[in-house]
Amino acid sequence: MTVHNLYIFDRNGSCLHYGEWNRKKQAGISKEEVRQEAQLIQLKDGFLTFQTSKYKLHYYETATGIKIIMNTDLGVPNAKDILHQIYSTLYVEYIVKNPLCVLGEQLSSDLFSTRLDLYIRALPFFSPRAA
Amino acid sequence: CETQSRLTNDLLHNSELFTLTYGALVTQLCKDYENDEEVNKQLDKMGYNIGVRLIEDFLARSSIGRCQDFRETADVISKVAFKMYLGITPSVTNWSPAGDELSLILESNPLVDFVELPDNHSSLVYSNLLCGVLRGALEMVQMAVDVKFAQDTLRGDNVTEIRMKFIKRIEENLPAGDE
């Protein structure tokens, strides 16, 4: 079980951060597959998740328009709490509360990147190699 | 119990520091700008910059989702947000018939503990920072509002009243899609 990658977008759709852990470089996920096989599982409280035969996408959106998207393999359960934790303990603590970080621009805080990386690697379902 | 009274003690000390810091800020602004109207504007601007960030902290800590309407927003502001950040719960009253304007009545205001306005600052809106904070925070959740003090105990009124008016919903400006 593993995390492939993670995106953070702001309310205008600008990509604030992108992190990659175990992305399969070979072509395994095509757009056609996504359209044919995506099954919407739930949409509630700003959280949505769907899966295809190849990966699972977890989406969390706050009332302020901050969107966190995490792609994992299929073994990962509901990640709503994780995404909310990423928002509250990482984004809010290290970016929003840092007056030197300009909101709306690509995040340049090393502290944030490092902490996010540590957090992902410490997740119970994370393993350095894909299942 | 001992832990509880120690926590209350810490809270009290923090609130005094906060009040004194705010007072120092306003005093400095008065020295810098020498004009009450200008100071009011600066306080509003600072409040706005605080508000656009404070909303994220609020959402992270309160886990409150999107409000359904302006009434729910007013409730959340008075019962959760004010309580969380200032330890007070203003009452929500004086709704306009259209439901787009309301008053927040503050029984007490931690910002003005120990404060008396001198005569030469009669048009200073001492707590104007709060108006900016509300405006900035609500803008980040797609609401354009106009916020101002209608009454102020510092200026001799019986109560402190913040008047908040809903102007319009701000549309999210996402970039055009590929389709």
PDB file of C-alpha atoms in Angstrom, chain A residues 11-13 61-64 66-67 84 87-88 91-93 95-99 101-103, chain B residues 52-57 59-61 63-66 137 139-142 170 172-175:
ATOM      1  CA  ARG A  11      -9.092  28.788  -4.605  1.00  0.00           C
ATOM      2  CA  ASN A  12      -8.038  30.117  -8.017  1.00  0.00           C
ATOM      3  CA  GLY A  13      -6.795  26.757  -9.229  1.00  0.00           C
ATOM      4  CA  GLU A  61     -11.700  20.972  -0.297  1.00  0.00           C
ATOM      5  CA  THR A  62     -12.000  23.562   2.443  1.00  0.00           C
ATOM      6  CA  ALA A  63     -14.546  26.363   2.571  1.00  0.00           C
ATOM      7  CA  THR A  64     -11.747  28.724   1.521  1.00  0.00           C
ATOM      8  CA  ILE A  66      -7.942  25.060  -0.716  1.00  0.00           C
ATOM      9  CA  LYS A  67      -7.957  21.685  -2.465  1.00  0.00           C
ATOM     10  CA  HIS A  84      -7.794  17.329   7.032  1.00  0.00           C
ATOM     11  CA  TYR A  87      -4.509  20.987   5.994  1.00  0.00           C
ATOM     12  CA  SER A  88      -4.661  21.856   9.689  1.00  0.00           C
ATOM     13  CA  TYR A  91      -0.681  23.951   5.611  1.00  0.00           C
ATOM     14  CA  VAL A  92      -2.215  26.181   8.296  1.00  0.00           C
ATOM     15  CA  GLU A  93       0.667  25.878  10.738  1.00  0.00           C
ATOM     16  CA  ILE A  95       2.197  28.352   5.519  1.00  0.00           C
ATOM     17  CA  VAL A  96      -0.780  30.392   6.690  1.00  0.00           C
ATOM     18  CA  LYS A  97       0.819  31.317   9.981  1.00  0.00           C
ATOM     19  CA  ASN A  98       4.089  32.271   8.319  1.00  0.00           C
ATOM     20  CA  PRO A  99       3.877  35.967   7.382  1.00  0.00           C
ATOM     21  CA  CYS A 101       4.794  32.978   2.877  1.00  0.00           C
ATOM     22  CA  VAL A 102       2.729  34.736   0.242  1.00  0.00           C
ATOM     23  CA  LEU A 103      -0.634  33.033  -0.164  1.00  0.00           C
TER      24      LEU A 103
ATOM     25  CA  VAL B  52      -7.665  36.258   5.222  1.00  0.00           C
ATOM     26  CA  ARG B  53      -5.315  34.004   7.167  1.00  0.00           C
ATOM     27  CA  LEU B  54      -7.288  33.640  10.367  1.00  0.00           C
ATOM     28  CA  ILE B  55     -10.130  31.973   8.476  1.00  0.00           C
ATOM     29  CA  GLU B  56      -7.849  29.047   7.605  1.00  0.00           C
ATOM     30  CA  ASP B  57      -6.861  28.595  11.223  1.00  0.00           C
ATOM     31  CA  LEU B  59     -11.551  26.143   9.643  1.00  0.00           C
ATOM     32  CA  ALA B  60      -8.687  23.907  10.711  1.00  0.00           C
ATOM     33  CA  ARG B  61      -9.535  24.109  14.400  1.00  0.00           C
ATOM     34  CA  SER B  63     -13.860  21.653  11.557  1.00  0.00           C
ATOM     35  CA  ILE B  64     -16.941  23.612  10.546  1.00  0.00           C
ATOM     36  CA  GLY B  65     -17.953  23.154   6.911  1.00  0.00           C
ATOM     37  CA  ARG B  66     -19.637  25.598   4.573  1.00  0.00           C
ATOM     38  CA  ALA B 137     -12.195  36.201   6.659  1.00  0.00           C
ATOM     39  CA  GLU B 139     -14.095  37.206   1.630  1.00  0.00           C
ATOM     40  CA  MET B 140     -12.076  33.991   1.681  1.00  0.00           C
ATOM     41  CA  VAL B 141     -15.295  32.014   1.953  1.00  0.00           C
ATOM     42  CA  GLN B 142     -16.858  33.816  -0.995  1.00  0.00           C
ATOM     43  CA  ILE B 170     -18.085  36.234  -4.675  1.00  0.00           C
ATOM     44  CA  GLU B 172     -14.888  31.521  -7.624  1.00  0.00           C
ATOM     45  CA  ASN B 173     -12.740  32.425 -10.582  1.00  0.00           C
ATOM     46  CA  LEU B 174     -11.336  29.092 -11.603  1.00  0.00           C
ATOM     47  CA  PRO B 175      -9.423  29.056 -14.880  1.00  0.00           C
TER      48      PRO B 175
END
